[in-house]
Coordinates of C-alpha atoms and ligand atoms in Angstrom, one line a residue:
X1 CA -17.7 24.1 15.5
X2 CA -18.7 20.5 15.8
X3 CA -17.9 20.2 12.1
X4 CA -14.4 21.4 12.9
X5 CA -13.8 19.2 15.9
X6 CA -14.9 16.2 13.5
X7 CA -12.4 17.1 10.7
X8 CA -9.5 17.8 13.3
X9 CA -10.1 14.2 14.6
X10 CA -10.3 12.9 11.4
X11 CA -7.1 14.7 10.5
X12 CA -5.2 13.0 13.3
X13 CA -6.5 9.6 12.1
X14 CA -5.3 9.8 8.5
X15 CA -2.8 7.1 8.2
X16 CA -1.0 6.9 4.8
X17 CA 0.5 3.3 4.2
X18 CA 2.9 2.7 1.4
X19 CA 2.8 -1.2 0.2
X20 CA 6.4 -1.8 -0.7
X21 CA 8.9 -4.5 -1.7
X22 CA 11.2 -4.1 -4.6
X23 CA 10.8 -7.8 -5.4
X24 CA 8.3 -8.3 -8.1
X25 CA 5.1 -10.4 -7.9
X26 CA 4.9 -10.6 -4.3
X27 CA 1.4 -9.5 -3.8
X28 CA 1.6 -5.7 -3.4
X29 CA -1.0 -4.6 -5.8
X30 CA -3.4 -7.5 -4.6
X31 CA -2.9 -6.3 -1.4
X32 CA -3.3 -2.7 -2.1
X33 CA -6.7 -3.3 -4.0
X34 CA -8.3 -5.8 -1.5
X35 CA -7.1 -4.2 1.6
X36 CA -8.6 -0.8 0.4
X37 CA -11.7 -2.4 -0.6
X38 CA -12.0 -4.2 2.6
X39 CA -11.3 -1.0 4.6
X40 CA -13.8 0.9 2.5
X41 CA -16.2 -2.0 3.0
X42 CA -15.9 -1.5 6.9
X43 CA -17.1 2.4 6.1
X44 CA -13.4 3.9 6.5
X45 CA -12.9 6.6 4.1
X46 CA -10.0 5.1 1.9
X47 CA -7.9 6.4 -1.0
X48 CA -6.1 4.0 -3.2
X49 CA -3.1 5.4 -4.8
X50 CA -1.5 3.5 -7.9
X51 CA 2.3 4.8 -7.8
X52 CA 3.3 1.8 -10.4
X53 CA 3.7 2.6 -14.0
X54 CA 2.5 -0.9 -14.6
X55 CA -0.8 0.6 -13.4
X56 CA -2.1 -2.8 -12.3
X57 CA -4.1 -1.3 -9.4
X58 CA -5.9 1.0 -11.7
X59 CA -7.0 -1.9 -13.9
X60 CA -7.6 -4.3 -11.0
X61 CA -10.4 -1.8 -9.9
X62 CA -11.6 -1.6 -13.4
X63 CA -10.5 1.8 -14.6
X64 CA -9.7 1.8 -18.2
X65 CA -6.5 3.5 -18.5
X66 CA -6.9 4.8 -22.0
X67 CA -10.2 6.7 -20.9
X68 CA -8.2 8.5 -18.3
X69 CA -7.8 12.3 -18.5
X70 CA -5.4 12.7 -15.7
X71 CA -3.5 10.5 -13.5
X72 CA -0.9 10.5 -10.6
X73 CA 1.7 11.8 -13.1
X74 CA -0.1 15.0 -13.4
X75 CA -0.4 15.6 -9.7
X76 CA 3.3 14.6 -9.3
X77 CA 5.0 16.2 -12.2
X78 CA 2.5 19.0 -13.6
X79 CA 1.2 20.4 -10.5
X80 CA -2.3 19.4 -11.2
X81 CA -4.2 19.4 -7.8
X82 CA -4.7 15.9 -6.8
X83 CA -8.3 16.6 -5.9
X84 CA -8.7 16.7 -9.6
X85 CA -7.3 13.2 -10.4
X86 CA -9.1 11.4 -7.8
X87 CA -11.7 9.1 -8.9
X88 CA -14.7 8.9 -6.4
X89 CA -16.6 6.1 -5.3
X90 CA -14.8 3.3 -7.3
X91 CA -17.4 0.4 -6.8
X92 CA -17.9 1.4 -3.1
X93 CA -18.9 4.6 -1.9
X94 CA -16.1 4.7 0.7
X95 CA -13.3 4.0 -2.0
X96 CA -11.5 6.8 -3.9
X97 CA -8.7 6.0 -6.3
X98 CA -5.8 7.9 -7.7
X99 CA -5.2 6.0 -10.9
X100 CA -1.7 5.8 -12.8
X101 CA -0.6 5.4 -16.4
X102 CA 2.5 4.2 -18.1
X103 CA 3.6 8.2 -18.0
X104 CA 4.9 7.3 -14.7
X105 CA 7.7 5.7 -16.2
X106 CA 8.9 9.2 -17.3
X107 CA 8.4 10.7 -13.8
X108 CA 11.1 8.3 -12.4
X109 CA 13.5 10.1 -14.6
X110 CA 12.2 13.2 -14.6
X111 CA 12.3 13.5 -11.0
X112 CA 16.0 13.3 -10.8
X113 CA 16.6 17.1 -11.5
X114 CA 13.9 18.1 -9.3
X115 CA 14.9 20.2 -6.3
X116 CA 13.7 18.2 -3.2
X117 CA 13.2 15.4 -5.6
X118 CA 12.2 12.8 -2.7
X119 CA 9.7 15.1 -1.0
X120 CA 7.6 16.0 -4.3
X121 CA 4.9 13.2 -3.3
X122 CA 4.8 14.5 0.4
X123 CA 3.8 17.9 -0.8
X124 CA 1.2 16.5 -3.3
X125 CA -0.5 14.6 -0.4
X126 CA -0.6 17.6 1.9
X127 CA -4.1 18.3 0.7
X128 CA -5.4 15.0 1.3
X129 CA -4.7 14.6 4.8
X130 CA -7.5 14.8 6.8
X131 CA -9.9 13.6 4.1
X132 CA -9.4 9.9 4.5
X133 CA -8.9 7.5 7.4
X134 CA -6.6 5.5 5.1
X135 CA -4.6 6.3 2.2
X136 CA -2.8 3.0 0.6
X137 CA -0.1 3.6 -1.9
X138 CA 0.7 0.7 -4.3
X139 CA 4.6 1.0 -5.0
X140 CA 6.3 -0.3 -7.9
X141 CA 8.8 -3.3 -7.7
X142 CA 11.8 -1.0 -7.2
X143 CA 13.6 1.2 -4.7
X144 CA 13.9 4.1 -7.3
X145 CA 12.8 7.7 -6.6
X146 CA 9.0 6.8 -7.1
X147 CA 9.3 4.4 -4.0
X148 CA 11.5 7.0 -2.2
X149 CA 8.8 9.5 -2.8
X150 CA 6.1 7.3 -1.6
X151 CA 8.1 6.2 1.5
X152 CA 8.8 9.8 2.4
X153 CA 4.9 10.7 2.1
X154 CA 3.9 7.8 4.2
X155 CA 3.3 7.1 7.9
X156 CA 4.2 3.6 7.5
X157 CA 5.2 0.8 5.1
X158 CA 3.4 -2.5 4.6
X159 CA 5.5 -5.3 3.3
X160 CA 4.0 -8.3 1.6
X161 CA 6.3 -11.3 1.4
X162 CA 5.4 -14.2 -0.9
X163 CA 5.7 -17.6 0.8
X164 CA 8.2 -18.8 -1.8
X165 CA 12.0 -19.5 -2.2
X166 CA 14.2 -16.5 -1.4
X167 CA 11.2 -14.7 0.0
X168 CA 13.5 -13.0 2.7
X169 CA 16.3 -12.3 0.3
X170 CA 16.6 -8.5 -0.5
X171 CA 14.6 -7.6 2.5
X172 CA 17.6 -6.1 4.2
X173 CA 18.0 -3.8 1.1
X174 CA 14.3 -2.6 1.7
X175 CA 14.9 -1.9 5.4
X176 CA 18.1 -0.2 4.6
X177 CA 15.9 2.2 2.4
X178 CA 13.4 2.5 5.1
X179 CA 16.1 3.7 7.4
X180 CA 17.7 5.9 4.8
X181 CA 14.1 7.7 4.4
X182 CA 14.0 7.8 8.2
X183 CA 17.1 9.6 8.6
X184 CA 16.9 12.0 5.8
X185 CA 13.3 12.5 4.7
X186 CA 10.9 11.1 7.1
X187 CA 11.7 10.3 10.7
X188 CA 8.3 9.3 11.5
X189 CA 8.1 6.3 8.9
X190 CA 7.0 3.3 10.8
X191 CA 6.7 -0.5 9.8
X192 CA 3.1 -1.1 9.6
X193 CA 3.6 -4.8 9.4
X194 CA 4.9 -7.6 7.5
X195 CA 2.3 -9.7 5.5
X196 CA 2.7 -13.2 4.2
X197 CA 0.9 -13.8 0.9
X198 CA 0.3 -16.8 -1.5
X199 CA 0.8 -19.1 1.6
X200 CA -0.2 -22.6 1.2
X201 CA -0.6 -24.4 4.7
X202 CA 0.0 -27.8 3.2
X203 CA 3.6 -26.9 1.9
X204 CA 6.5 -27.1 3.9
X205 CA 8.1 -24.3 2.2
X206 CA 5.3 -21.9 3.3
X207 CA 5.5 -23.0 6.8
X208 CA 9.3 -22.6 6.6
X209 CA 9.0 -19.1 5.0
X210 CA 6.3 -18.2 8.0
X211 CA 8.7 -19.4 10.7
X212 CA 11.8 -17.5 9.4
X213 CA 9.8 -14.3 8.9
X214 CA 8.4 -14.6 12.4
X215 CA 12.1 -14.8 13.5
X216 CA 13.0 -11.8 12.1
X217 CA 10.1 -9.6 12.4
X218 CA 8.4 -10.6 15.5
X219 CA 5.4 -8.8 16.5
X220 CA 5.6 -6.7 13.4
X221 CA 4.1 -9.8 11.5
X222 CA 0.5 -9.7 10.9
X223 CA -1.8 -12.3 12.5
X224 CA -3.6 -12.4 9.2
X225 CA -2.1 -14.4 6.5
X226 CA -3.1 -14.4 2.9
X227 CA -3.5 -17.9 1.4
X228 CA -2.8 -18.8 -2.3
X229 CA -6.1 -18.6 -4.0
X230 CA -7.0 -18.8 -7.5
X231 CA -10.0 -16.5 -7.0
X232 CA -7.6 -13.7 -6.0
X233 CA -5.5 -14.0 -9.0
X234 CA -8.8 -14.0 -11.3
X235 CA -10.6 -10.9 -9.5
X236 CA -8.4 -8.3 -11.4
X237 CA -9.2 -9.6 -14.8
X238 CA -13.1 -8.5 -13.8
X239 CA -11.7 -5.2 -12.6
X240 CA -12.9 -5.9 -9.2
X241 CA -11.7 -6.2 -5.6
X242 CA -12.3 -9.9 -4.4
X243 CA -15.2 -8.6 -2.2
X244 CA -17.1 -7.8 -5.1
X245 CA -15.9 -10.8 -7.3
X246 CA -16.4 -13.7 -4.6
X247 CA -17.1 -12.6 -1.3
X248 CA -17.5 -16.1 0.2
X249 CA -13.8 -17.0 -0.8
X250 CA -10.9 -17.5 1.7
X251 CA -9.1 -14.6 -0.2
X252 CA -12.0 -12.3 0.7
X253 CA -12.2 -13.3 4.2
X254 CA -8.4 -13.0 4.6
X255 CA -8.2 -9.5 3.5
X256 CA -11.5 -8.4 5.4
X257 CA -9.4 -10.1 8.5
X258 CA -6.3 -7.8 7.6
X259 CA -8.4 -4.9 7.3
X260 CA -9.7 -5.4 10.9
X261 CA -6.1 -6.0 12.1
X262 CA -4.9 -2.5 10.4
X263 CA -7.9 -0.6 11.9
X264 CA -7.1 -2.1 15.3
X265 CA -3.4 -1.1 15.2
X266 CA -4.4 2.3 13.9
X267 CA -6.7 2.8 16.7
X268 CA -3.9 1.7 19.0
X269 CA -1.4 4.6 17.9
X270 CA -1.0 7.6 20.0
X271 CA -2.7 10.8 18.7
X272 CA 0.7 12.5 18.3
X273 CA 3.0 11.4 15.5
X274 CA 4.2 8.1 16.2
X275 CA 8.0 8.0 16.9
X276 CA 10.1 6.3 14.4
X277 CA 10.8 2.7 15.1
X278 CA 14.2 1.2 15.0
X279 CA 13.8 -0.8 11.9
X280 CA 16.3 -3.2 10.2
X281 CA 18.2 -4.1 13.1
X282 CA 16.9 -7.7 13.2
X283 CA 18.3 -8.1 9.7
X284 CA 21.6 -6.1 10.3
Ligands
ATP1 P1 4.6 -6.1 -9.1 O1 6.1 -6.3 -8.4 O2 4.8 -6.6 -10.5 O3 4.0 -5.0 -9.0 P2 2.9 -7.3 -7.1 O4 3.9 -7.4 -5.9 O5 2.3 -6.1 -7.1 O6 3.9 -7.4 -8.6 P3 0.7 -8.8 -7.4 O7 0.6 -8.3 -8.9 O8 -0.4 -8.5 -6.4 O9 2.2 -8.6 -7.2 O10 0.8 -10.5 -7.8 C1 1.4 -11.2 -8.5 C2 0.6 -12.2 -9.2 O11 0.3 -13.2 -8.3 C3 -0.7 -11.7 -9.8 O12 -1.0 -12.5 -11.0 C4 -1.7 -11.9 -8.8 O13 -3.0 -12.1 -9.1 C5 -1.2 -13.2 -8.1 N1 -1.4 -13.2 -6.7 C6 -1.3 -12.3 -5.7 N2 -1.7 -12.8 -4.6 C7 -2.2 -14.0 -4.7 C8 -2.8 -15.1 -3.8 N3 -2.9 -14.8 -2.6 N4 -3.3 -16.1 -4.4 C9 -3.0 -16.3 -5.7 N5 -2.5 -15.6 -6.6 C10 -2.2 -14.4 -6.2
MG2 MG1 2.0 -4.6 -8.4

């Protein structure tokens, strides 16, 4: 009885967050890996799903792609139970990972002819609900069927924005896609938050992007900002989240702070499914 209660409480709490921006190189994977590790360090059961054929999150946590017997592709396209694809306790006991391989390139094409092609991932995820407090999905840099599947399977979308020229360009396209998913496949999809990455406070440009993003997104902006940090860029080549590579670095501290913010926001959510937020209006 007690166990049952605990499980149903956990079930309510599972939050599936897709990390998406069709723009390349904005810090999606860095955020997915390091936010996942930070949540796991805070003893939140966390699953990191690599949904990008580039498989950067997979190698970023030190999983050898060539040694993989099963990946997200098998769960998505071949009906392999996702439980059998999950790698448990990756670096941290609270961190599990669903790895990706290049096979996923094929999924993007093969999905086209599937009935209910946008909802395949949602079906795959059903058995995971309740087993984790947080599921983070690293999306590829496109708005194709893989990303549509991830948004349809998610409770919310976290949007990293690189503090660079043209940072906000293309965001209205992303927000339109979110709206399309809300209208057609997943009415409860919310905006988890917008995250500034690679921020350099000494640069006028960074400050400008921050101010503009604040204007568009208001309270959807995360208070935590990820600074540009060489240590964050180095960590993946050692197959480690920043916390295990250089815990003292500003990068590690900023992702730990982001994790606390994500935990606080999740705790403040109503127990019932959140109502869809009106998104995209600011940029309309
Ligand atoms: P893609 O669209 O190709 O999947 P992405 O959005 O996942 O890219 P990342 O791979 O996370 O972006 O980051 C792009 C590059 O920038 C990587 O080389 C990464 O190491 C580096 N990088 C990410 N965040 C930071 C940061 N805060 N400081 C310095 N370098 C960073
Ligand atoms: Mg990436």
